[in-house]
Coordinates of C-alpha atoms and ligand atoms in Angstrom, one line a residue:
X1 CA 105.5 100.2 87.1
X2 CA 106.0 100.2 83.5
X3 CA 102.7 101.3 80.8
X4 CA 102.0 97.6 79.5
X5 CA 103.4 97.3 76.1
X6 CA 100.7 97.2 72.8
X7 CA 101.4 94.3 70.7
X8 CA 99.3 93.6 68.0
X9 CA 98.7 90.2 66.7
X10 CA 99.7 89.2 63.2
X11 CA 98.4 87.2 60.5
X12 CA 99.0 84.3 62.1
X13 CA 97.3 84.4 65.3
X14 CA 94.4 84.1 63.5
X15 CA 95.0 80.8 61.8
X16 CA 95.4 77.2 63.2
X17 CA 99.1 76.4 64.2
X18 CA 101.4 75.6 61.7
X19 CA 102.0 71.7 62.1
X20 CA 105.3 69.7 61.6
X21 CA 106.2 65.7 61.6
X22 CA 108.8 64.0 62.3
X23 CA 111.7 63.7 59.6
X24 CA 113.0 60.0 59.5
X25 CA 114.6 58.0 56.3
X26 CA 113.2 61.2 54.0
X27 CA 110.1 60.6 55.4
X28 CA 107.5 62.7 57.0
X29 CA 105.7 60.8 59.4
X30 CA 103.9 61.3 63.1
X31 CA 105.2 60.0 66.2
X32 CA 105.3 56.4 66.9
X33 CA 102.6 57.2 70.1
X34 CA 100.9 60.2 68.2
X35 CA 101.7 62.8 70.8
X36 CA 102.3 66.3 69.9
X37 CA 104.0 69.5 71.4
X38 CA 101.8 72.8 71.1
X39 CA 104.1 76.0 71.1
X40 CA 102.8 79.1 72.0
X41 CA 104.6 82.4 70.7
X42 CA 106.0 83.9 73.7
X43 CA 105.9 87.1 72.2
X44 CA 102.0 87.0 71.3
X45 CA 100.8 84.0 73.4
X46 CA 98.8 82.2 70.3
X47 CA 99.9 78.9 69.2
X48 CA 102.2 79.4 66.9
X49 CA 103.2 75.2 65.9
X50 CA 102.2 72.2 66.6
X51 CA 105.0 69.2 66.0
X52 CA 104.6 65.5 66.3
X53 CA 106.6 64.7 69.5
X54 CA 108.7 62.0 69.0
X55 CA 109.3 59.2 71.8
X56 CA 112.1 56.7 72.2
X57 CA 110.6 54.1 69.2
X58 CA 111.0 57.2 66.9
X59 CA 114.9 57.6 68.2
X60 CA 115.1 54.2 67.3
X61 CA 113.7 54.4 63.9
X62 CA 115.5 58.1 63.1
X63 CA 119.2 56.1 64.1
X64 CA 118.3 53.4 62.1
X65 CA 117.9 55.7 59.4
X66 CA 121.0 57.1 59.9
X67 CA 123.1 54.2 60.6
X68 CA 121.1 53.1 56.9
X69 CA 122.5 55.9 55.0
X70 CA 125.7 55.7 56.8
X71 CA 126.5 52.3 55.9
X72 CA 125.1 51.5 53.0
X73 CA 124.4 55.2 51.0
X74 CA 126.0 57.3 48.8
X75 CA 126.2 60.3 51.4
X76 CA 130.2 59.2 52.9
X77 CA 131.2 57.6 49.6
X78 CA 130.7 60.3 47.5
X79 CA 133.2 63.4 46.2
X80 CA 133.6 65.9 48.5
X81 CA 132.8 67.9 45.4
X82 CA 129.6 66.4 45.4
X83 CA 128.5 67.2 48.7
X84 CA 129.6 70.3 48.8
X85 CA 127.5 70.9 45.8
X86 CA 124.4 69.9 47.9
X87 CA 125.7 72.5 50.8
X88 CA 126.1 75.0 48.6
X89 CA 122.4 74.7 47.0
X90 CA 120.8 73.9 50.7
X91 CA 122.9 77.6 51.6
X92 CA 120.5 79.2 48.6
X93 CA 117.7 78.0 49.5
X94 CA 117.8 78.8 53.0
X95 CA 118.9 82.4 51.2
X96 CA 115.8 82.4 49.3
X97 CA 113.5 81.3 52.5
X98 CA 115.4 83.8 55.1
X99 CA 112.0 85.9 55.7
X100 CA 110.1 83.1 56.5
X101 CA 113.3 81.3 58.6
X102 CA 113.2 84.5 60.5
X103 CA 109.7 84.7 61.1
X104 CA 109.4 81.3 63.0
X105 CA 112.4 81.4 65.0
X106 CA 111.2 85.5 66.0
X107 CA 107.3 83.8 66.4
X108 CA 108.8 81.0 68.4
X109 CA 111.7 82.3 70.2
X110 CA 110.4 85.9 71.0
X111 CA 113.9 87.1 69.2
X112 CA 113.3 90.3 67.3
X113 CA 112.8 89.8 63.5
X114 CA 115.3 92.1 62.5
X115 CA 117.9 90.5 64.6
X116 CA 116.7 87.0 63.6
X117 CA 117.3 87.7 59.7
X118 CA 120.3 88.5 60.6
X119 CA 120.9 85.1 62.3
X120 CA 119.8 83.3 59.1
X121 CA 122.4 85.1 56.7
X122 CA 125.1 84.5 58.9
X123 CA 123.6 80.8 59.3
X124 CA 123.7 80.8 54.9
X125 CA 127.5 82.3 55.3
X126 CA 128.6 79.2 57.4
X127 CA 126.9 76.7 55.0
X128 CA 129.1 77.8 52.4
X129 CA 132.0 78.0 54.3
X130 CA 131.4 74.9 55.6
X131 CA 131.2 73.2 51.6
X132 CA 134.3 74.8 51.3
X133 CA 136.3 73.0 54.2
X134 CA 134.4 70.1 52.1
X135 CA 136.9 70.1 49.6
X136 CA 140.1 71.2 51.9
X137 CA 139.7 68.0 54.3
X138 CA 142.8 65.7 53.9
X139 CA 145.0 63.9 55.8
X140 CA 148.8 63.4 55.9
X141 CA 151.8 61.3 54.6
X142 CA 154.7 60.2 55.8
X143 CA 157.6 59.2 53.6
X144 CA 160.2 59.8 56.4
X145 CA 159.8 56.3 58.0
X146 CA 162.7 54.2 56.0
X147 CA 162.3 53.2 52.9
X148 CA 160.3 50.4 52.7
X149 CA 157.3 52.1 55.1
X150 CA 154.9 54.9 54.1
X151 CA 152.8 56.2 56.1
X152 CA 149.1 57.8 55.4
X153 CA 146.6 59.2 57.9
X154 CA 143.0 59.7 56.4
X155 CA 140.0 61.0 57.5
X156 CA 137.0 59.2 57.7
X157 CA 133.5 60.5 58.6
X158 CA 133.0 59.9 62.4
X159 CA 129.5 57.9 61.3
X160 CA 126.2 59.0 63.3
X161 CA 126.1 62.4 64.8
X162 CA 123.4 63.1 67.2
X163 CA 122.9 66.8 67.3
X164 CA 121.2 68.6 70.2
X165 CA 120.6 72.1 70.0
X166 CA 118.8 74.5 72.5
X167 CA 116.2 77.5 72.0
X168 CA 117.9 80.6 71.9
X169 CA 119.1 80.6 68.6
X170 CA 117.3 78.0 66.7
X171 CA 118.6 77.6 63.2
X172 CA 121.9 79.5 63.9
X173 CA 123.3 76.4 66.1
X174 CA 121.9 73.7 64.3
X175 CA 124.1 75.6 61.4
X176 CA 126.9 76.0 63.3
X177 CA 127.1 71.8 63.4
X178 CA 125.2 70.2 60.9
X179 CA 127.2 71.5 57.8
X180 CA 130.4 70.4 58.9
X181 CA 129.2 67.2 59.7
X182 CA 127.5 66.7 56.7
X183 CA 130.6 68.2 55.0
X184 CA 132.8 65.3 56.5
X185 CA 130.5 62.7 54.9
X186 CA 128.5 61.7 58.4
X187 CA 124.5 61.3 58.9
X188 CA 122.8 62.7 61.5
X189 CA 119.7 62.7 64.1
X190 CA 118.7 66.3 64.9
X191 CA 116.7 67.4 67.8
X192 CA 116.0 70.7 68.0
X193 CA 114.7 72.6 71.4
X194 CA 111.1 71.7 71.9
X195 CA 109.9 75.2 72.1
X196 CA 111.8 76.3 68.5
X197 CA 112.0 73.4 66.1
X198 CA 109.9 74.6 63.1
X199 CA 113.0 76.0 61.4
X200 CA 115.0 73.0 61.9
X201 CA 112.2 71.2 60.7
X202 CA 111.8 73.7 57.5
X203 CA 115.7 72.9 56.9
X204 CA 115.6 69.0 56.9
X205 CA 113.0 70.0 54.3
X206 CA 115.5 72.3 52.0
X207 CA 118.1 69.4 52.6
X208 CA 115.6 67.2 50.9
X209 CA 115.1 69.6 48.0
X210 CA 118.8 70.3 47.5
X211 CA 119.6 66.8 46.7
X212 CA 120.7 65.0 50.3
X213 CA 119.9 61.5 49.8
X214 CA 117.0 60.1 52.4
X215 CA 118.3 59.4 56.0
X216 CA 120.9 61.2 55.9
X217 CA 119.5 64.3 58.2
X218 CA 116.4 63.0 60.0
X219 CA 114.6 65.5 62.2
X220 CA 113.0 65.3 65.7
X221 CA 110.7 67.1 68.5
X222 CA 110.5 66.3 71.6
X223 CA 111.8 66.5 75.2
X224 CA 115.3 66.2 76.9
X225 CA 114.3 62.8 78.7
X226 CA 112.4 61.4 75.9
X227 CA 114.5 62.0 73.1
X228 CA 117.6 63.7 73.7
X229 CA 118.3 61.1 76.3
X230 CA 117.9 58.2 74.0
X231 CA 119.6 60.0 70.9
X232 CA 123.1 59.9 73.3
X233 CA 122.7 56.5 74.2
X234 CA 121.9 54.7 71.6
X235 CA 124.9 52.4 70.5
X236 CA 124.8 52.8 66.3
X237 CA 125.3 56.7 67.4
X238 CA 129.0 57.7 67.1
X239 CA 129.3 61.0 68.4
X240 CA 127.0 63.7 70.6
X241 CA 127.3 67.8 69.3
X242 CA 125.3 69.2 72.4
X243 CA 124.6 73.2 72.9
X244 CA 122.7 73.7 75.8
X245 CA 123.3 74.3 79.6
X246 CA 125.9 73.4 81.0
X247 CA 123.7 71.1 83.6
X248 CA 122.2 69.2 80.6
X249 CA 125.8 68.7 79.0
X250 CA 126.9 67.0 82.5
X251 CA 124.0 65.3 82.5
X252 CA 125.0 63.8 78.5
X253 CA 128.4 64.0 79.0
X254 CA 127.6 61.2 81.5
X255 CA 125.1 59.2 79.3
X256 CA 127.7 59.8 76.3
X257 CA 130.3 57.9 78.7
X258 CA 129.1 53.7 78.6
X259 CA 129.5 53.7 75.1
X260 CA 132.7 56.2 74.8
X261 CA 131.2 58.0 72.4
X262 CA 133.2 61.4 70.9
X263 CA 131.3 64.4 72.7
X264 CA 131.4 68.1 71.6
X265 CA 130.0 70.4 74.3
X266 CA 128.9 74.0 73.9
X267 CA 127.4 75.0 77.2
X268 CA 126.8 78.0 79.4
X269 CA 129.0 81.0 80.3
X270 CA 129.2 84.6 82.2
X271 CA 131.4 86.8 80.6
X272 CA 132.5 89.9 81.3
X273 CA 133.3 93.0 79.7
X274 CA 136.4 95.3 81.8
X275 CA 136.3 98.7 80.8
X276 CA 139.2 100.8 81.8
X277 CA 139.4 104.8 81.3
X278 CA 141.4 105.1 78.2
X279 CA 138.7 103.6 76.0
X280 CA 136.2 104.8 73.7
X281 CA 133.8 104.7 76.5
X282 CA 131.0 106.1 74.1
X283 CA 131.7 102.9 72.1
X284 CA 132.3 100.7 75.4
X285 CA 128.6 101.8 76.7
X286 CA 127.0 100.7 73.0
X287 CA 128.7 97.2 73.9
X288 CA 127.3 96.8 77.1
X289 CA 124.3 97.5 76.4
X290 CA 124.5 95.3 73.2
X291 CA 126.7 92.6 75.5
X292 CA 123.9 92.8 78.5
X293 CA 120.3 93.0 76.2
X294 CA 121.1 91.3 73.0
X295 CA 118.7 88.5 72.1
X296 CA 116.9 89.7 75.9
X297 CA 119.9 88.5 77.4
X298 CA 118.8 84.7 76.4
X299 CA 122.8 84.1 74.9
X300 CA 125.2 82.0 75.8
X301 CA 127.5 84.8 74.9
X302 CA 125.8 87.7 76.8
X303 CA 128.0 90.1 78.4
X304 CA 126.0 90.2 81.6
X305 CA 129.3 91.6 83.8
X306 CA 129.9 94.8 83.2
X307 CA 133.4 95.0 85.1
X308 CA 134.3 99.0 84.9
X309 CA 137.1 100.7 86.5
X310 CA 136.4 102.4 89.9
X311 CA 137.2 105.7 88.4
X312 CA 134.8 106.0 85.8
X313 CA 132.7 103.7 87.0
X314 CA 129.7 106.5 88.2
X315 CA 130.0 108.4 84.5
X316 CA 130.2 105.1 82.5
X317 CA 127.1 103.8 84.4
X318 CA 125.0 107.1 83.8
X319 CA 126.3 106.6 80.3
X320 CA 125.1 103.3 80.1
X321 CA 122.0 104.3 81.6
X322 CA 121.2 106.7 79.4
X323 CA 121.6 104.1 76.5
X324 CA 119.4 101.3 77.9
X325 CA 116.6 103.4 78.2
X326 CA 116.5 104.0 74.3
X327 CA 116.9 100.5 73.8
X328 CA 113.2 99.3 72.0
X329 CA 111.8 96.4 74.0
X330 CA 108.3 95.6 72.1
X331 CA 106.9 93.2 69.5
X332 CA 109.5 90.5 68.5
X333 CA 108.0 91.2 64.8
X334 CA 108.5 94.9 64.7
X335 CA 111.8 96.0 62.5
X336 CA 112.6 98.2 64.8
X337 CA 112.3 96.2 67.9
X338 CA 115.9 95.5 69.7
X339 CA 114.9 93.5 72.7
X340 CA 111.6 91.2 72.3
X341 CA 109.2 88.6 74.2
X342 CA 111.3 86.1 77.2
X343 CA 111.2 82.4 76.0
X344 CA 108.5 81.3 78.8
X345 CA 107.0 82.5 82.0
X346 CA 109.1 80.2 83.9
X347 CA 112.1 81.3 82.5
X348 CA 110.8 85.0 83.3
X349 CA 110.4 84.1 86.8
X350 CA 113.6 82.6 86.9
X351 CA 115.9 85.9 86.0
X352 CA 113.5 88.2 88.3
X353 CA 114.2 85.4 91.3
X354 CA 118.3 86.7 90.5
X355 CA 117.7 90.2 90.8
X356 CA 115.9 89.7 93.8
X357 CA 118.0 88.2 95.5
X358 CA 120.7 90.2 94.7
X359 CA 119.2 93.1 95.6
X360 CA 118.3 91.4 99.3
X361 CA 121.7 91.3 99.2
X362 CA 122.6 94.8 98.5
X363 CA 123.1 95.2 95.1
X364 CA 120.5 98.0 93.6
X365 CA 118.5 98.7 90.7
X366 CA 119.9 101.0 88.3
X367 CA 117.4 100.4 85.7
X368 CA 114.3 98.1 84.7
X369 CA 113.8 95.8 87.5
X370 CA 110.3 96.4 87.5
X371 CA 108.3 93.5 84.7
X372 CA 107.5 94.9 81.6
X373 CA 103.1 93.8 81.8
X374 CA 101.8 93.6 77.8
X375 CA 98.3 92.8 76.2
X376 CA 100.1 89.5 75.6
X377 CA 103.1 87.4 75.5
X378 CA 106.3 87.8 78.6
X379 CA 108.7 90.6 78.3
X380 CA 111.2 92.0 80.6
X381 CA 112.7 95.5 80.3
X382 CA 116.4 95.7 80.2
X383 CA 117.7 95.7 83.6
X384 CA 121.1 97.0 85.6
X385 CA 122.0 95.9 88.5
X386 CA 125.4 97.8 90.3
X387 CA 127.0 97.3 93.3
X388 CA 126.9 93.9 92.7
X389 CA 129.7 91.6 94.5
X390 CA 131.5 88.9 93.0
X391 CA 130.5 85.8 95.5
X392 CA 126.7 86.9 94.7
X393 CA 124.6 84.6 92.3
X394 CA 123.9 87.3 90.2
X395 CA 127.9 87.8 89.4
X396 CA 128.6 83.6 88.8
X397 CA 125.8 82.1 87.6
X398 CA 124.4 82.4 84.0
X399 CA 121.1 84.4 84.7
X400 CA 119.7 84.5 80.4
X401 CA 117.9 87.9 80.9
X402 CA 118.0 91.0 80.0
X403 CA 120.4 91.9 83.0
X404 CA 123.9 93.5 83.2
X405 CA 125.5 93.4 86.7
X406 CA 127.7 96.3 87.1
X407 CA 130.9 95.1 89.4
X408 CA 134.1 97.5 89.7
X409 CA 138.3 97.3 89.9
X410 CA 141.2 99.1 90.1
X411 CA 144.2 97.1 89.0
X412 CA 144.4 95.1 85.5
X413 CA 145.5 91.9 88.2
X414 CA 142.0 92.3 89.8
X415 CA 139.8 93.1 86.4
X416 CA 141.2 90.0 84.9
X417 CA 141.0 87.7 88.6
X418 CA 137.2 89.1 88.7
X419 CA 136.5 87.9 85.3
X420 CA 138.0 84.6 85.8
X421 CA 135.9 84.6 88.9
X422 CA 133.0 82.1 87.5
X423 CA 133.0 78.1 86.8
X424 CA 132.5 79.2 82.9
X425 CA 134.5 80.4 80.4
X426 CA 133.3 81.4 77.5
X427 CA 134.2 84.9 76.4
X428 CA 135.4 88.2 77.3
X429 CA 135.5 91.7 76.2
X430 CA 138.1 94.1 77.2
X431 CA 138.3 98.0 76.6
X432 CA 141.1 99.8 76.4
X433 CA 143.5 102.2 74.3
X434 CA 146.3 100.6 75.5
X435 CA 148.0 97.8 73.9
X436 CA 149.5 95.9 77.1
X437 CA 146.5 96.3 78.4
X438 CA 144.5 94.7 75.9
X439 CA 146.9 92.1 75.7
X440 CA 147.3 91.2 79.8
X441 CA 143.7 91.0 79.7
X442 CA 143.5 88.8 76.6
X443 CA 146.0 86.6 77.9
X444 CA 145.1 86.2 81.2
X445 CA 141.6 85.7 80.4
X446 CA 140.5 81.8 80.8
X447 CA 137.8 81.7 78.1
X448 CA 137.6 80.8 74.6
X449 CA 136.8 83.8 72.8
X450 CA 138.5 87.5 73.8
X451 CA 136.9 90.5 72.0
X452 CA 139.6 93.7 72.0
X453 CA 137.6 96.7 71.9
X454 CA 134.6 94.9 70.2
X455 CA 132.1 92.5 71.5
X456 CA 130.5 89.3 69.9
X457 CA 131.3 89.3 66.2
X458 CA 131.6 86.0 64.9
X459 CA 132.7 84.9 61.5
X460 CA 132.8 80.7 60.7
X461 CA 136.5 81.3 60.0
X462 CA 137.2 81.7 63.5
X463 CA 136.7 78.7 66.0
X464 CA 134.0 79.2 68.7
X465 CA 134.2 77.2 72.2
X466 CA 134.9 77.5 75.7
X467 CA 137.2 76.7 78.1
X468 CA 136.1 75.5 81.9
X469 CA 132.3 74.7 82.7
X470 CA 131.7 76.4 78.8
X471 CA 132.1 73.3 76.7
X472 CA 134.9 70.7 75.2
X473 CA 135.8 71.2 71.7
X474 CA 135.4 73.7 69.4
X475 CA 132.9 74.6 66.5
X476 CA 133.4 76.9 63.4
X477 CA 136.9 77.4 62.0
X478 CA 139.1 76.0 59.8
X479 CA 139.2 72.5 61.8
X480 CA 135.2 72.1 62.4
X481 CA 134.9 69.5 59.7
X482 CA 137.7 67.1 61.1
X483 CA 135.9 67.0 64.5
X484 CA 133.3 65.3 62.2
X485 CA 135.8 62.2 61.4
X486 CA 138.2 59.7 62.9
X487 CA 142.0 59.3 62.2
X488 CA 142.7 56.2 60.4
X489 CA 146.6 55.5 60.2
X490 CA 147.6 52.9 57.3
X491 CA 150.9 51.6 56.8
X492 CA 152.4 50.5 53.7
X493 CA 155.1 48.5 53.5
X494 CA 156.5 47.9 50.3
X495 CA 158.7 44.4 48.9
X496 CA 158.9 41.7 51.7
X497 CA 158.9 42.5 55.6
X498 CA 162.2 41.5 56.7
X499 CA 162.2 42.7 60.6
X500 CA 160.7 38.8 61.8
X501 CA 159.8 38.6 64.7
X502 CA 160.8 34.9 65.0
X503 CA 163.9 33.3 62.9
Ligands
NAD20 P1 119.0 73.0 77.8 O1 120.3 72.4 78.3 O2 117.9 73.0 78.8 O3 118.5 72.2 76.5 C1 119.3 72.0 75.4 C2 118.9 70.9 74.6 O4 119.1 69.7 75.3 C3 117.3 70.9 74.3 O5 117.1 70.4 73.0 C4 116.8 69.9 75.3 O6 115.6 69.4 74.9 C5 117.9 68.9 75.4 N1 117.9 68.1 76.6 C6 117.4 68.3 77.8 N2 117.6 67.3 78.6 C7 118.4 66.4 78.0 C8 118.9 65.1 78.3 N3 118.8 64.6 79.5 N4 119.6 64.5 77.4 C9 119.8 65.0 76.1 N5 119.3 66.2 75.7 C10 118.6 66.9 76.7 O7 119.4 74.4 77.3 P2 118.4 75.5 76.8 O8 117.7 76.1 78.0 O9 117.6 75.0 75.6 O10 119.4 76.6 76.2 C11 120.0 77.5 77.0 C12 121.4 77.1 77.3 O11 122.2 76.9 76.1 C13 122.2 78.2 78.1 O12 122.9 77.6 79.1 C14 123.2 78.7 77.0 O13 124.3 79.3 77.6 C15 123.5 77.5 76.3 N6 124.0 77.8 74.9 C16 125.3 77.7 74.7 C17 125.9 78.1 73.5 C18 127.3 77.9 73.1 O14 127.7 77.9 72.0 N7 128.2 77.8 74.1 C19 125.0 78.6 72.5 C20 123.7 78.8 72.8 C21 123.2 78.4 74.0

């Protein structure tokens, strides 16, 4: 057993929770019931917020709101220069509040501070990015249809967006959405997680102070059933951008159906990294302990297979070894902390119930394993797991902990067949010198992202999604604002129509 881990309590602790209402038509108001959700800081264990929990009448009034602006405000009618402009002013004030952004996703998450200021610039990047596609959306013409015809396809905004993002990385998904819808001229109904919503809450605030016009962004808390639920069924919303787990985007997928509504899924996925021996194996182990222990594991991105060939496979795990033990897990709000608090005690329980069970199995501990006990909060120390089989649990399902399973191959055929060897398909990482290597593996790879000697850089440039049980659509890249808006085809047909269709 581990010596429990010191962490000291800031500021904070000492104070009375931080509370948050409901955003609707510009508004900030309580819940329709007065309910309210207490979150705890999984990192410290004090009680960190306190948000007004919205129920179904508050759906209704937040989609009203919405549907309002849509229909009758300046938000889709205006220049795209225009809202850009407001984009580009909500991107520097989110700049100018990134330590305090940080703080209540790290308070509320458990993420590590440093790693979570991170998040925020990279969330400020895509805002920009995001009021540039602003200004590049267009559509298309065609004079190629006789001479009389011309035809023109426009873009229009899509309408009301209900936007459903999950805990793990609080304010970077809602930015990885809410931009580009905005950008396309559509209003929205956000509901963040309900155990990390004070930074989406603190950004429908800095929408309001950049200039968005009321109703346009309107902010909830709450749970899946009571408000998610209602948020995808509801009739005057046009579309459904869902992050989350791949259960919960069935389950929405499904209550997105009756009404036909546009869907865009970013789920679940276990991806894998394949080393093979002609690599920089020194960088390879930095990745897989970054690609197994990054945000503790909780990432829909994690590298949690570490698929090594047979031949190196003993020195590459010692080397890896050696790595995770320098790896700080500790105080989410220590700079020097790399891996920080679990997101609840359930969810703890949850990832040590997969290494048991693969370890009744046969797999073995390499490393960690064993809790991590603390003066407070949940933490887990990094954990490997070798000898692990691909038809175990552990090797297909998405565990979200700090856990790297450790499987082996011998041919490029079976690296590439063992990766492919989940329901999700998210991303991969491959290792190698070797160019036709690199490039077998990224081709035959069935997920949506391949990193080549790297592993999970993102840049908004470059579209993000996943193929399989990992989503439907894409986010980020050049396109991310048209999945925002419908086609509209008009035809023009100039002096009199003489093709009658009687006499
Ligand atoms: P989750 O599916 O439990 O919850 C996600 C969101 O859906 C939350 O806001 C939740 O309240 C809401 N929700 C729950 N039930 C609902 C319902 N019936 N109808 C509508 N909304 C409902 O996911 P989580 O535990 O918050 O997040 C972890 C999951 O998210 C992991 O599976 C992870 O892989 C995935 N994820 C995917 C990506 C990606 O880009 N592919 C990114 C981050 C996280």
């Amino acid at each position: 057993m581990n010596a429990p881990l010191r962490i000291a309590m800031p500021a904070e602790a000492s104070a009375a929770p931080k509370t948050y209402r409901l955003l609707i038509g510009g508004r900030h108001v309580e819940a329709g019931d007065g309910r309210t959700i207490e979150r705890r800081s999984p990192g410290h264990g004090f009680a960190v917020s306190r948000y007004a929990q919205a129920g179904e009448a508050d759906v209704e009034a937040a989609v009203q709101a919405a549907h309002k602006a849509f229909e009758a405000g300046p938000w889709p009618r205006m220049k795209a220069s225009e809202r850009a402009a407001v984009l580009l002013k909500t991107a520097d004030l989110i700049e100018a509040r990134l330590e305090d952004i940080a703080r209540l996703d790290a308070l509320e998450s458990g993420k590590p501070i440093a790693q979570a200021r991170g998040e925020i610039a990279g969330a400020v990047d895509i805002w920009r990015y995001a009021a540039a596609l602003a200004r590049t959306l267009s559509g298309e013409s065609y004079a190629n249809l006789g001479d009389p015809m011309l035809g023109v396809v426009i873009r229009e905004p899509v309408g009301v967006v209900s936007i459903i993002t999950p805990w793990n990385f609080p304010f970077l998904i809602v930015s990885q959405k809410l931009p580009f819808a905005l950008a396309a001229g559509c209003t929205a109904v956000v509901k963040p997680s309900e155990m990390t919503s004070a930074s989406t809450f603190l950004l429908g605030d800095l929408l309001l102070e950049a200039g968005l016009p009321e109703g346009v962004v309107n902010v909830l808390a709450g749970l899946g059933a009571d408000v998610g639920a209602p948020m995808v069924a509801h009739p005057l919303v046009e579309m459904v951008s869902f992050t989350g787990s791949t259960r919960v985007g069935k389950l929405t997928m499904a209550a997105a159906a009756p009404s036909l509504k546009k869907v865009s899924m970013e789920l679940g996925g276990k991806n894998g990294q394949i080393v093979f021996p002609d690599a920089d194996l020194e960088a390879a182990a930095d990745a897989a302990v970054f690609g197994g222990f990054f945000n503790a594991g909780e990432c829909c991105n994690a590298g949690s297979r570490l698929i090594v060939h047979e031949n190196i496979a003993d020195d590459f795990l010692a080397a890896v070894k050696r790595l995770t033990a320098k790896v700080k897990v500790g105080d989410p709000l220590d700079d020097a902390t790399r891996v920080g608090a679990m997101i609840s005690t359930d969810h703890l329980a949850k990832v040590s119930g997969y290494v048991d069970a693969a370890t009744s199995e046969g797999a073995t501990i390499a490393a960690g394993g064993a809790g991590l006990p603390a003066n407070a909060g949940q933490y887990l120390d990094p954990t490997i797991v070798s000898g692990v089989r691909p038809d175990m649990a552990i090797a297909r399902e998405e565990v979200f902990g700090p856990v790297l399973s450790v499987l082996t191959f011998d041919t490029v055929e079976q690296a590439v067949q063992i990766a492919n060897d989940t329901p999700y398909g998210l991303s991969a990482g491959v290792w190698s010198a070797d160019i036709d290597t690199c490039m077998t593996v990224s081709r035959g790879a069935r997920s949506g992202t391949v990193w080549v000697n790297t592993f999970m850089e993102g840049y908004p440039e470059l579209p993000f999604g996943g193929y399989k049980q990992s989503g439907l659509g894409r986010e980020l890249g050049k396109r991310a604002v048209e999945d925002y808006t419908e086609e509209k085809t008009i035809q023009f047909h100039s002096g009199r129509r003489t093709a009658w269709w009687v006499g």
